[in-house]
XYZ file of C-alpha atoms in Angstrom:
694
model
C -45.065 -20.624 74.881
C -42.928 -17.638 73.870
C -42.802 -15.552 70.717
C -40.554 -12.741 69.524
C -40.916 -10.568 66.467
C -38.189 -11.175 63.846
C -37.269 -7.522 63.723
C -34.100 -7.972 61.563
C -35.885 -9.905 58.821
C -38.808 -7.494 58.772
C -36.415 -4.541 58.613
C -34.609 -6.122 55.661
C -37.687 -7.223 53.734
C -40.154 -4.401 54.362
C -38.429 -1.413 55.880
C -35.516 -0.985 53.405
C -35.444 0.039 49.752
C -34.533 -3.003 47.617
C -32.508 -0.768 45.278
C -30.249 1.249 47.566
C -30.807 -1.015 50.669
C -31.254 2.035 52.925
C -33.959 2.107 55.652
C -37.113 4.064 54.858
C -37.672 7.412 56.639
C -39.966 10.409 56.311
C -37.553 12.541 54.238
C -35.306 11.527 51.312
C -36.010 7.764 51.534
C -39.781 7.933 52.009
C -41.485 4.785 50.590
C -43.505 5.441 47.416
C -46.036 3.008 45.958
C -46.078 2.182 42.193
C -49.097 1.023 40.185
C -47.941 -2.607 40.566
C -47.957 -2.178 44.431
C -44.194 -2.459 44.778
C -42.505 0.138 47.009
C -39.168 1.936 46.582
C -37.628 5.057 48.087
C -38.428 8.379 46.411
C -34.737 9.106 45.734
C -34.181 5.892 43.715
C -37.393 6.428 41.753
C -36.290 9.947 40.813
C -33.014 8.532 39.447
C -34.822 5.805 37.494
C -37.395 8.126 35.939
C -34.791 10.639 34.675
C -37.524 13.170 33.863
C -39.674 10.740 31.848
C -43.439 10.486 32.238
C -43.330 6.800 33.229
C -40.925 4.151 34.467
C -40.495 0.375 34.594
C -40.840 -1.348 37.957
C -37.392 -2.772 38.887
C -39.094 -5.894 40.310
C -41.801 -6.899 37.788
C -41.002 -4.588 34.808
C -44.559 -3.158 34.810
C -44.926 0.343 33.337
C -46.181 2.843 35.940
C -47.304 6.341 34.864
C -45.929 9.274 36.881
C -47.903 12.312 38.085
C -47.174 15.686 36.593
C -45.173 16.730 39.660
C -42.880 13.690 39.352
C -42.121 10.870 41.759
C -42.677 13.054 44.864
C -46.432 13.017 44.150
C -46.663 9.205 44.087
C -48.749 7.761 46.971
C -46.840 6.940 50.166
C -46.849 3.290 51.253
C -48.507 3.676 54.686
C -48.352 -0.087 55.349
C -44.580 0.153 55.509
C -44.771 3.129 57.867
C -47.268 1.289 60.098
C -44.984 -1.741 60.433
C -42.081 0.534 61.221
C -44.077 2.216 64.032
C -45.074 -1.152 65.536
C -41.469 -2.360 65.596
C -40.338 0.853 67.273
C -42.986 0.356 69.987
C -41.858 -3.244 70.548
C -38.250 -2.142 70.982
C -39.288 0.451 73.543
C -41.221 -2.219 75.487
C -38.190 -4.536 75.537
C -36.023 -1.765 76.887
C -38.530 -0.959 79.615
C -38.674 -4.584 80.942
C -35.042 -5.581 81.134
C -31.422 -4.516 81.524
C -28.081 -6.191 82.238
C -26.312 -6.027 85.558
C -23.702 -3.595 84.291
C -26.305 -1.118 83.115
C -26.396 -2.282 79.479
C -29.811 -2.866 78.062
C -30.718 -6.477 77.144
C -33.565 -7.848 75.070
C -35.869 -10.224 77.030
C -38.384 -12.683 75.664
C -41.957 -12.777 76.997
C -44.487 -15.532 77.272
C -47.054 -15.571 74.503
C -49.751 -17.017 76.783
C -49.174 -15.005 79.935
C -48.792 -11.344 78.998
C -45.794 -9.435 80.364
C -44.316 -12.594 81.933
C -40.588 -13.064 81.280
C -39.371 -16.480 80.156
C -37.041 -17.692 82.974
C -37.495 -21.481 82.686
C -37.292 -24.269 80.128
C -39.390 -27.465 79.980
C -37.141 -30.326 78.893
C -40.177 -32.571 78.431
C -41.890 -30.218 75.984
C -38.626 -28.556 74.775
C -40.053 -25.008 75.057
C -39.121 -21.924 77.158
C -41.780 -21.058 79.800
C -42.593 -18.365 82.355
C -43.294 -18.655 86.108
C -47.063 -18.996 85.552
C -46.452 -21.840 83.070
C -44.583 -23.845 85.752
C -47.750 -23.835 87.843
C -50.493 -24.138 85.246
C -49.226 -25.920 82.129
C -45.795 -27.422 82.930
C -46.112 -28.511 86.533
C -43.354 -30.705 87.928
C -45.942 -32.794 89.760
C -47.457 -33.724 86.419
C -44.162 -35.156 85.119
C -42.679 -32.064 83.450
C -38.912 -31.680 83.848
C -38.431 -27.946 84.374
C -34.962 -26.368 84.393
C -33.601 -22.868 84.689
C -33.352 -21.201 81.254
C -29.598 -20.574 81.503
C -28.986 -24.162 82.679
C -30.927 -25.435 79.686
C -28.880 -23.222 77.389
C -25.670 -24.653 78.865
C -26.873 -28.237 78.347
C -27.977 -27.675 74.794
C -24.736 -25.812 74.037
C -22.739 -28.895 75.105
C -24.865 -31.100 72.860
C -24.359 -28.735 69.950
C -20.575 -28.682 70.480
C -20.456 -32.492 70.295
C -22.548 -32.369 67.133
C -20.224 -29.767 65.666
C -17.154 -31.933 66.359
C -18.827 -34.913 64.710
C -19.835 -32.812 61.704
C -16.303 -31.485 61.310
C -14.897 -35.039 61.484
C -17.314 -36.114 58.762
C -16.458 -33.007 56.730
C -12.744 -33.808 56.929
C -13.381 -37.381 55.843
C -15.561 -36.186 52.952
C -12.868 -33.686 51.865
C -10.274 -36.457 51.833
C -12.540 -38.639 49.708
C -13.129 -35.722 47.340
C -9.368 -35.199 46.994
C -8.926 -38.856 46.084
C -11.661 -38.500 43.476
C -9.860 -35.462 42.014
C -6.603 -37.413 41.796
C -8.429 -40.241 40.039
C -9.957 -37.738 37.612
C -6.492 -36.354 36.833
C -5.145 -39.860 36.267
C -8.042 -40.551 33.922
C -7.290 -37.334 31.996
C -3.627 -38.331 31.590
C -4.614 -41.835 30.491
C -7.069 -40.384 28.005
C -4.423 -38.014 26.603
C -1.957 -40.873 26.154
C -4.623 -42.978 24.463
C -5.588 -40.133 22.108
C -1.920 -39.480 21.249
C -1.398 -43.163 20.534
C -4.545 -43.148 18.397
C -3.337 -40.100 16.432
C 0.076 -41.697 15.868
C -1.530 -44.932 14.664
C -3.927 -43.214 12.302
C -1.156 -40.864 11.173
C 0.856 -43.847 9.957
C -2.196 -45.263 8.235
C -2.913 -41.902 6.584
C 0.689 -41.658 5.345
C 0.320 -45.056 3.717
C -2.987 -43.957 2.222
C -1.340 -40.804 0.818
C 1.305 -42.939 -0.854
C -1.259 -45.273 -2.389
C -3.407 -42.327 -3.449
C -0.404 -40.728 -5.117
C 0.232 -43.884 -7.118
C -3.409 -44.130 -8.203
C -3.552 -40.431 -9.107
C -0.351 -40.817 -11.092
C -1.973 -43.578 -13.138
C -5.074 -41.439 -13.666
C -2.957 -38.491 -14.765
C -0.967 -40.521 -17.274
C -4.117 -41.938 -18.843
C -5.798 -38.548 -18.795
C -2.849 -36.897 -20.536
C -2.845 -39.547 -23.256
C -6.593 -39.199 -23.800
C -6.454 -35.381 -23.861
C -3.675 -35.474 -26.483
C -5.853 -37.670 -28.678
C -8.838 -35.410 -28.182
C -6.753 -32.338 -29.063
C -5.665 -34.025 -32.287
C -9.296 -34.754 -33.134
C -10.209 -31.162 -32.287
C -7.618 -29.834 -34.745
C -9.017 -32.106 -37.472
C -12.545 -31.012 -36.640
C -11.691 -27.341 -36.811
C -10.062 -27.851 -40.227
C -13.170 -29.636 -41.480
C -15.430 -26.864 -40.193
C -13.233 -24.278 -41.884
C -13.467 -26.106 -45.231
C -17.232 -26.446 -44.909
C -17.610 -22.742 -44.176
C -15.502 -21.884 -47.225
C -17.578 -24.222 -49.411
C -20.848 -22.793 -48.085
C -19.640 -19.257 -48.768
C -18.652 -20.179 -52.344
C -22.027 -21.795 -53.061
C -23.918 -18.797 -51.621
C -21.914 -16.398 -53.831
C -22.595 -18.529 -56.932
C -26.305 -18.631 -56.211
C -26.389 -14.900 -55.664
C -24.503 -14.191 -58.915
C -26.494 -16.600 -61.080
C -23.638 -17.236 -63.541
C -23.498 -20.722 -65.008
C -19.710 -21.059 -64.655
C -19.878 -20.136 -60.991
C -22.706 -22.583 -60.392
C -20.727 -25.379 -62.050
C -17.728 -24.677 -59.837
C -19.948 -24.411 -56.772
C -21.454 -27.804 -57.513
C -17.979 -29.269 -57.017
C -17.679 -27.828 -53.483
C -16.661 -30.141 -50.693
C -19.722 -31.997 -49.443
C -18.341 -34.970 -47.541
C -15.381 -34.788 -45.183
C -13.319 -37.500 -43.607
C -15.491 -38.638 -40.644
C -14.164 -37.646 -37.234
C -13.863 -40.173 -34.463
C -16.705 -39.808 -31.976
C -15.608 -42.486 -29.519
C -12.072 -43.028 -28.421
C -10.709 -46.104 -26.747
C -8.325 -44.051 -24.580
C -11.101 -41.860 -23.204
C -13.281 -44.911 -22.551
C -10.457 -46.566 -20.612
C -9.854 -43.331 -18.711
C -13.522 -43.047 -17.738
C -13.504 -46.673 -16.626
C -10.442 -45.987 -14.480
C -12.136 -43.026 -12.822
C -15.357 -44.965 -12.201
C -13.558 -47.997 -10.803
C -11.187 -46.171 -8.477
C -13.039 -47.496 -5.340
C -11.865 -50.981 -6.347
C -8.257 -49.798 -6.370
C -8.728 -48.146 -2.995
C -10.320 -51.290 -1.572
C -7.226 -53.278 -2.483
C -5.042 -51.054 -0.276
C -4.085 -52.956 2.851
C -4.162 -50.797 5.988
C -3.054 -51.902 9.432
C -4.017 -49.812 12.443
C -1.830 -51.702 14.875
C 0.581 -49.252 16.565
C 4.228 -49.730 15.809
C 6.387 -50.636 18.752
C 9.413 -48.782 17.381
C 10.341 -46.529 14.466
C 13.800 -46.228 12.955
C 15.400 -45.263 9.658
C 15.735 -48.726 8.164
C 18.794 -47.662 6.175
C 22.433 -48.715 6.508
C 25.675 -47.596 4.867
C 28.200 -49.656 2.974
C 31.758 -48.374 2.562
C 30.735 -45.006 4.058
C 29.373 -43.581 0.782
C 26.593 -46.041 -0.180
C 23.090 -46.163 1.333
C 21.085 -49.406 1.298
C 17.419 -49.776 2.233
C 16.894 -52.725 4.559
C 13.657 -54.699 4.693
C 11.563 -53.215 7.523
C 8.216 -54.395 8.889
C 5.147 -52.512 7.665
C 7.116 -51.053 4.716
C 8.391 -48.036 6.651
C 10.237 -45.167 4.959
C 14.027 -45.201 5.239
C 15.669 -41.804 5.579
C 19.209 -40.476 5.976
C 19.648 -36.966 7.453
C 22.953 -35.131 7.665
C 24.047 -33.681 10.974
C 25.373 -30.494 9.317
C 23.210 -28.100 7.326
C 24.071 -26.562 3.958
C 26.044 -23.336 3.985
C 27.010 -20.674 1.484
C 30.392 -22.373 1.033
C 28.905 -25.884 0.722
C 25.507 -25.603 -0.912
C 25.107 -28.661 -3.198
C 25.162 -32.460 -2.961
C 24.521 -35.423 -5.307
C 23.701 -39.138 -5.201
C 23.847 -41.780 -7.914
C 21.159 -44.467 -8.105
C 22.937 -47.822 -7.894
C 19.766 -49.943 -7.796
C 16.148 -48.756 -7.983
C 14.767 -51.826 -6.168
C 11.141 -52.800 -6.412
C 9.622 -49.330 -6.904
C 12.461 -46.818 -7.253
C 11.216 -44.565 -4.420
C 14.576 -42.805 -4.005
C 14.568 -39.084 -3.207
C 16.908 -36.211 -2.334
C 15.999 -32.996 -0.562
C 16.252 -30.727 2.446
C 14.540 -31.196 5.825
C 14.543 -29.416 9.214
C 16.638 -30.762 12.061
C 13.641 -32.222 13.931
C 12.122 -33.869 10.848
C 9.827 -36.803 11.608
C 11.118 -40.202 10.567
C 8.978 -42.451 8.351
C 8.511 -39.550 5.905
C 10.164 -38.917 2.562
C 11.798 -35.500 2.031
C 9.042 -33.134 0.917
C 6.162 -34.967 2.565
C 6.058 -32.923 5.757
C 5.822 -29.162 6.230
C 9.170 -27.406 6.166
C 10.800 -29.895 3.779
C 11.313 -30.191 0.016
C 12.312 -33.201 -2.093
C 12.882 -34.473 -5.643
C 11.562 -38.035 -6.136
C 13.004 -40.417 -8.703
C 9.895 -42.585 -9.188
C 7.657 -39.851 -10.672
C 10.229 -37.098 -11.335
C 8.218 -34.562 -9.334
C 9.049 -32.067 -6.612
C 7.291 -32.372 -3.258
C 7.146 -29.144 -1.256
C 5.783 -29.809 2.227
C 2.908 -32.082 1.186
C 2.224 -35.638 0.078
C 1.400 -34.639 -3.501
C 4.076 -33.782 -6.064
C 4.012 -31.178 -8.783
C 3.219 -33.061 -11.969
C 4.537 -30.868 -14.781
C 4.714 -31.361 -18.526
C 8.422 -32.073 -18.240
C 8.699 -35.150 -16.004
C 12.245 -35.971 -14.954
C 12.130 -39.518 -13.649
C 15.402 -41.168 -12.642
C 16.577 -44.746 -12.959
C 19.716 -46.769 -12.293
C 22.870 -44.844 -13.127
C 21.211 -41.408 -13.023
C 22.684 -38.764 -10.733
C 20.271 -36.690 -8.625
C 21.430 -33.401 -7.083
C 20.069 -30.810 -4.683
C 21.420 -27.324 -4.020
C 20.736 -23.733 -3.007
C 21.641 -20.487 -4.698
C 24.601 -19.275 -2.560
C 23.359 -15.691 -2.815
C 20.239 -16.681 -0.869
C 22.241 -17.335 2.283
C 22.362 -13.575 2.899
C 19.996 -12.226 5.561
C 16.686 -10.972 4.082
C 15.621 -7.315 4.368
C 13.832 -6.274 7.540
C 10.227 -7.439 7.586
C 10.706 -10.015 4.784
C 10.247 -13.753 5.327
C 13.486 -15.667 4.689
C 13.416 -17.828 1.570
C 15.907 -19.561 -0.690
C 15.804 -20.920 -4.223
C 16.234 -24.701 -4.007
C 17.095 -26.375 -7.302
C 17.371 -30.027 -8.284
C 19.469 -31.608 -11.031
C 19.417 -34.785 -13.069
C 22.802 -35.803 -14.446
C 24.129 -32.290 -13.801
C 21.298 -30.401 -15.550
C 18.689 -28.392 -13.683
C 15.239 -29.950 -13.816
C 13.320 -28.268 -10.990
C 13.533 -25.179 -8.814
C 11.260 -23.856 -6.090
C 11.127 -20.930 -3.671
C 11.524 -22.565 -0.265
C 10.240 -20.720 2.830
C 12.457 -21.317 5.864
C 12.678 -20.201 9.489
C 16.459 -19.745 9.346
C 19.409 -20.868 7.243
C 20.418 -23.417 9.880
C 17.396 -25.564 9.086
C 18.534 -26.937 5.679
C 19.764 -30.451 6.392
C 20.539 -32.730 3.415
C 18.385 -35.855 3.307
C 18.020 -39.030 1.222
C 14.861 -41.160 1.343
C 14.037 -44.716 0.223
C 10.870 -46.765 0.402
C 11.098 -50.190 -1.302
C 13.254 -53.285 -1.043
C 16.497 -53.410 -2.994
C 16.997 -49.655 -3.315
C 20.608 -48.482 -3.157
C 22.262 -45.093 -3.767
C 25.829 -43.818 -3.611
C 26.990 -40.320 -2.707
C 28.881 -38.686 -5.568
C 32.364 -37.961 -4.213
C 35.286 -36.278 -5.939
C 38.696 -35.222 -4.696
C 38.245 -31.494 -5.278
C 39.153 -29.257 -2.397
C 35.709 -27.668 -2.458
C 34.133 -30.875 -1.125
C 33.054 -30.961 2.491
C 32.677 -34.200 4.457
C 30.019 -33.814 7.104
C 30.249 -36.215 10.023
C 26.922 -37.873 10.654
C 27.773 -40.540 13.176
C 24.917 -42.062 15.159
C 23.895 -39.618 17.884
C 21.981 -39.980 21.161
C 18.602 -39.610 19.472
C 19.288 -42.454 16.989
C 18.482 -40.187 14.051
C 21.433 -41.139 11.867
C 23.523 -44.070 10.824
C 26.843 -44.120 8.983
C 30.189 -42.382 9.014
C 30.349 -39.614 6.402
C 28.201 -37.539 4.103
C 29.637 -35.542 1.220
C 28.443 -32.092 0.180
C 29.852 -30.093 -2.736
C 30.874 -26.503 -2.298
C 28.842 -25.402 -5.324
C 26.550 -26.901 -7.932
C 25.546 -25.673 -11.382
C 25.604 -21.869 -11.370
C 22.229 -20.225 -10.915
C 23.430 -17.064 -9.232
C 22.064 -13.933 -10.868
C 24.275 -10.852 -10.539
C 22.655 -7.489 -10.026
C 19.811 -7.568 -12.590
C 20.192 -5.321 -15.614
C 16.809 -3.867 -16.531
C 15.870 -4.502 -20.150
C 14.178 -1.673 -22.082
C 11.331 -3.581 -23.760
C 8.947 -0.727 -24.581
C 10.679 0.856 -27.607
C 7.785 1.541 -30.018
C 9.410 -0.080 -33.041
C 10.204 -3.289 -31.119
C 6.798 -4.523 -30.019
C 3.294 -5.518 -30.996
C 0.112 -4.557 -29.142
C -3.434 -5.907 -29.018
C -6.195 -3.965 -27.204
C -3.543 -1.930 -25.405
C -2.332 1.675 -25.697
C 0.972 3.285 -24.773
C 0.957 6.608 -22.982
C 3.289 8.942 -21.127
C 6.932 9.797 -21.454
C 8.713 7.444 -23.893
C 5.510 5.381 -24.152
C 6.353 3.692 -20.848
C 2.734 3.270 -19.637
C 0.453 0.491 -20.922
C -3.346 0.977 -20.701
C -6.048 -1.643 -21.354
C -8.184 -0.342 -24.262
C -10.525 -3.164 -25.360
C -13.942 -1.385 -25.422
C -16.096 -4.274 -24.190
C -13.733 -5.162 -21.355
C -13.667 -8.962 -21.629
C -10.914 -9.773 -24.153
C -7.280 -10.294 -23.263
C -4.878 -7.442 -24.133
C -1.197 -8.219 -24.607
C 2.122 -6.467 -25.210
C 4.907 -8.561 -26.797
C 8.442 -7.300 -27.369
C 10.204 -8.220 -30.606
C 13.624 -8.759 -29.005
C 14.228 -11.695 -26.605
C 16.141 -11.649 -23.338
C 19.923 -11.963 -23.609
C 22.751 -12.577 -21.122
C 23.339 -8.805 -21.085
C 19.623 -7.893 -20.747
C 18.009 -10.709 -18.831
C 15.512 -8.983 -16.525
C 12.623 -6.492 -16.818
C 10.043 -4.956 -14.462
C 6.662 -3.225 -14.479
C 4.836 -1.212 -11.799
C 1.118 -1.865 -11.309
C -0.319 1.646 -11.643
C -4.010 0.648 -11.489
C -5.644 -2.740 -10.872
C -8.822 -1.856 -12.773
C -11.855 -4.071 -12.300
C -10.095 -7.403 -11.675
C -6.369 -6.720 -11.397
C -5.424 -9.271 -14.091
C -2.030 -7.717 -14.877
C 0.535 -10.335 -15.963
C 4.259 -10.432 -16.719
C 6.089 -13.264 -18.457
C 7.773 -14.746 -21.526
C 6.212 -15.908 -24.839
C 7.220 -16.708 -28.428
C 6.818 -14.548 -31.545
C 3.674 -16.329 -32.818
C 1.953 -16.284 -29.447
C -1.857 -15.822 -29.729
C -2.926 -12.249 -29.065
C -6.003 -13.288 -27.020
C -4.123 -15.314 -24.389
C -2.380 -14.258 -21.187
C 1.321 -15.182 -20.783
C 1.502 -18.677 -19.320
C -1.810 -19.919 -20.679
C -0.465 -21.587 -23.840
C 2.461 -23.806 -24.776
C 5.961 -22.329 -24.752
C 4.982 -19.496 -22.406
C 5.211 -18.688 -18.711
C 3.634 -15.909 -16.634
C 3.239 -14.451 -13.145
C -0.318 -13.160 -12.565
C -1.012 -10.289 -10.173
C -4.649 -11.159 -9.354
C -3.955 -14.471 -7.583
C -0.156 -14.302 -7.283
C 0.233 -17.695 -8.982
C 2.709 -18.955 -11.578
C 1.147 -20.120 -14.871
C 3.325 -22.432 -16.961
C 1.875 -23.541 -20.309
C -1.580 -24.024 -18.778
C -4.698 -22.108 -17.833
C -4.337 -23.199 -14.227
C -1.876 -21.684 -11.787
C 0.687 -23.697 -9.866
C -0.943 -23.468 -6.420
C 1.858 -23.096 -3.913
C 1.640 -22.770 -0.142
C 2.247 -19.004 -0.328
C 1.029 -17.094 -3.382
C 2.170 -13.511 -4.006
C -0.672 -11.352 -5.373
C 0.181 -7.782 -6.347
C -1.685 -4.555 -5.728
C -1.328 -0.998 -6.950
C 2.228 0.259 -6.462
C 3.805 -3.216 -6.413
C 6.669 -3.906 -8.833
C 6.566 -7.202 -10.773
C 9.760 -8.543 -12.331
C 10.713 -11.392 -14.672
C 14.195 -12.646 -15.478
C 16.378 -15.564 -16.568
C 19.751 -16.360 -15.079
C 22.393 -15.031 -17.518
C 24.483 -18.200 -17.288
C 21.506 -20.171 -18.592
C 20.942 -17.729 -21.446
C 24.589 -17.919 -22.455
C 24.432 -21.732 -22.521
C 21.437 -21.975 -24.895
C 22.280 -24.089 -27.918
C 20.443 -25.884 -30.732
C 17.416 -27.942 -29.721
C 15.669 -27.924 -26.371
C 17.341 -26.241 -23.402
C 16.339 -25.771 -19.765
C 16.721 -22.367 -18.130
C 15.638 -21.116 -14.722
C 13.022 -18.364 -14.986
C 12.371 -16.359 -11.831
C 9.737 -13.792 -10.928
C 9.954 -11.061 -8.306
C 7.603 -8.911 -6.285
C 9.222 -5.675 -5.121
C 12.667 -7.175 -5.957
C 12.037 -10.294 -3.790
C 11.906 -13.692 -5.519
C 8.452 -15.261 -5.296
C 8.444 -17.936 -8.043
C 10.992 -19.961 -10.020
C 10.555 -22.641 -12.668
C 12.649 -24.693 -15.056
C 11.562 -23.429 -18.488
C 12.120 -25.355 -21.717
C 13.267 -23.116 -24.567
C 14.907 -23.210 -27.965
C 15.739 -19.508 -27.710
C 12.618 -18.259 -29.538
C 10.189 -18.197 -26.606
C 12.018 -15.641 -24.465
C 10.142 -12.511 -25.605
C 9.057 -10.253 -22.712
C 5.273 -9.896 -22.500
C 2.703 -8.021 -20.425
C -0.969 -9.042 -20.301
C -4.179 -7.373 -19.070
C -7.787 -8.531 -18.909
C -10.180 -5.904 -17.467
C -11.083 -2.249 -17.838
C -9.024 0.335 -15.985
C -5.851 -1.793 -15.755
C -2.637 0.170 -16.218
C 1.062 -0.654 -15.793
C 4.319 1.257 -16.303
C 7.703 -0.162 -17.311
C 10.537 0.451 -14.890
C 13.339 2.122 -16.814
C 16.993 1.068 -16.553
């Protein structure tokens, strides 16, 4: 049998540095032995040590100490050098025993059994290369061994290997084809899964929309009962406080009489109030309210939900005589919606409908939606839309929950609902500012709601009318004035609209504010202060001065806003500890320990959270609040046309607030003319604000 030393493998494994992969020599790549018996070239070890007294083995991470002279003094791995010498001797022997015919040296293999005998033959029986001596002694033809020339055997085995290679390649091609088919099937499965998931989302989306509607109805019932119960509790609280006050006065009188010791005083003290009218401790309204809250799972259980996908969605609304919309009876109680093909413009910025019949539930709404608004949604339910709903009188701004305010403006048969935009808002916003418009809604020609509406562009304000129960009918309000625009909304290729014409007014009730006239509200003789000081030129700067730092400080002007002076501003000079600077409107008897907007007949814009507070201690949480920091300018104003129209009794005016002269909040504010006093509030140490002068 033959053997040959695997010189290449040995050279790779033992005769080369495993770091730099260079062959060991006796100079710069001399093999050095570490304490863990791993060898590396001296050059790599010098780089790894970097002058330290020890180093980590790159193979096993064992710490090896270094001699004082560095890595050059490490012991040399003589085993590696010995193997290298043996391999060099073997190469020299191969060169000495063979060469090619053209003078080029060739490497020959030698018999392991018979020393220095070249392997010229191959035994097919034993499948081993053999030398001449082997053909006589161990692989004799006379003993049944089939002996061939070595080159002939190589040729035969090469042919066999070629056939094997062809067969392997054929199998490889077949396997690749099968793998491609599997990949196609995997892609088909992914597409099928995506379609199934989309269908699932659509189905559950419809179910969730129905749940939102039912939840809104249940929450509305809870809110109504809660409001009634809270009113009763507030009445009892007022009675209780009066009783406590009388008891305290009686106790004080008795204590003074006892201290004085005079008989007349003691006689009078004996007549002090001892028994008061008993206060109610249990209230039927609150008990019913608690029962409603505890039993709400029963109401939810009664909601019928179908998860069967709809085969087709449409608007389920038709027109009669071009100007009347009628809700038809759809399956699954789908929403009916009418969307105009033309958006509102500066010249035509207002439209109205009149409720002809409220149907079963009166779910009629008006509003603005984007061009690609999803059907089966009322205006205001989806992001990018806003709507005024007749059933609860609330405004819906891009969500399924309306703003439930103290003033609820529900609409019934015969009422006229309107929707419009301040024409001045159609101008392009300043660079870097998000475009927004003030959308207002009317009931019978009077403003009832307004909201700052964030938009992507002014071409995305399409008028819309929604309905959602059988028997509902509404008619567009049409007059013959030349400022009326008829927008064609014939059925288009996408089946989004039905009908012939849609009427939009050129203008609605005026809410346009001319260039604001700053109102000087800081004249010393026209104000009252609590825990606040005035500093600086003309007393323009307000500073929080309550020593303990937890009470509210307030500035209230004595003169209300007027059509000539309808707007004022402050600059936040310092936020202090919490930044609770506030601007707003209050009445003359407003409590001095309350921020504007916390109590009845007041409204305020708060810098700390950027929210609008309207007669409550909780802000109106909108999608985009507008908090203010140091240097920001906060403004408050009322449209002058509204101020000029104030008469006896209750009136509605539009109050707007600004941040750096950009509108951030609007609200319909109920006033009798006495609760329009400018006010500034603060609530933490270090807060400071300065009035902006005209």
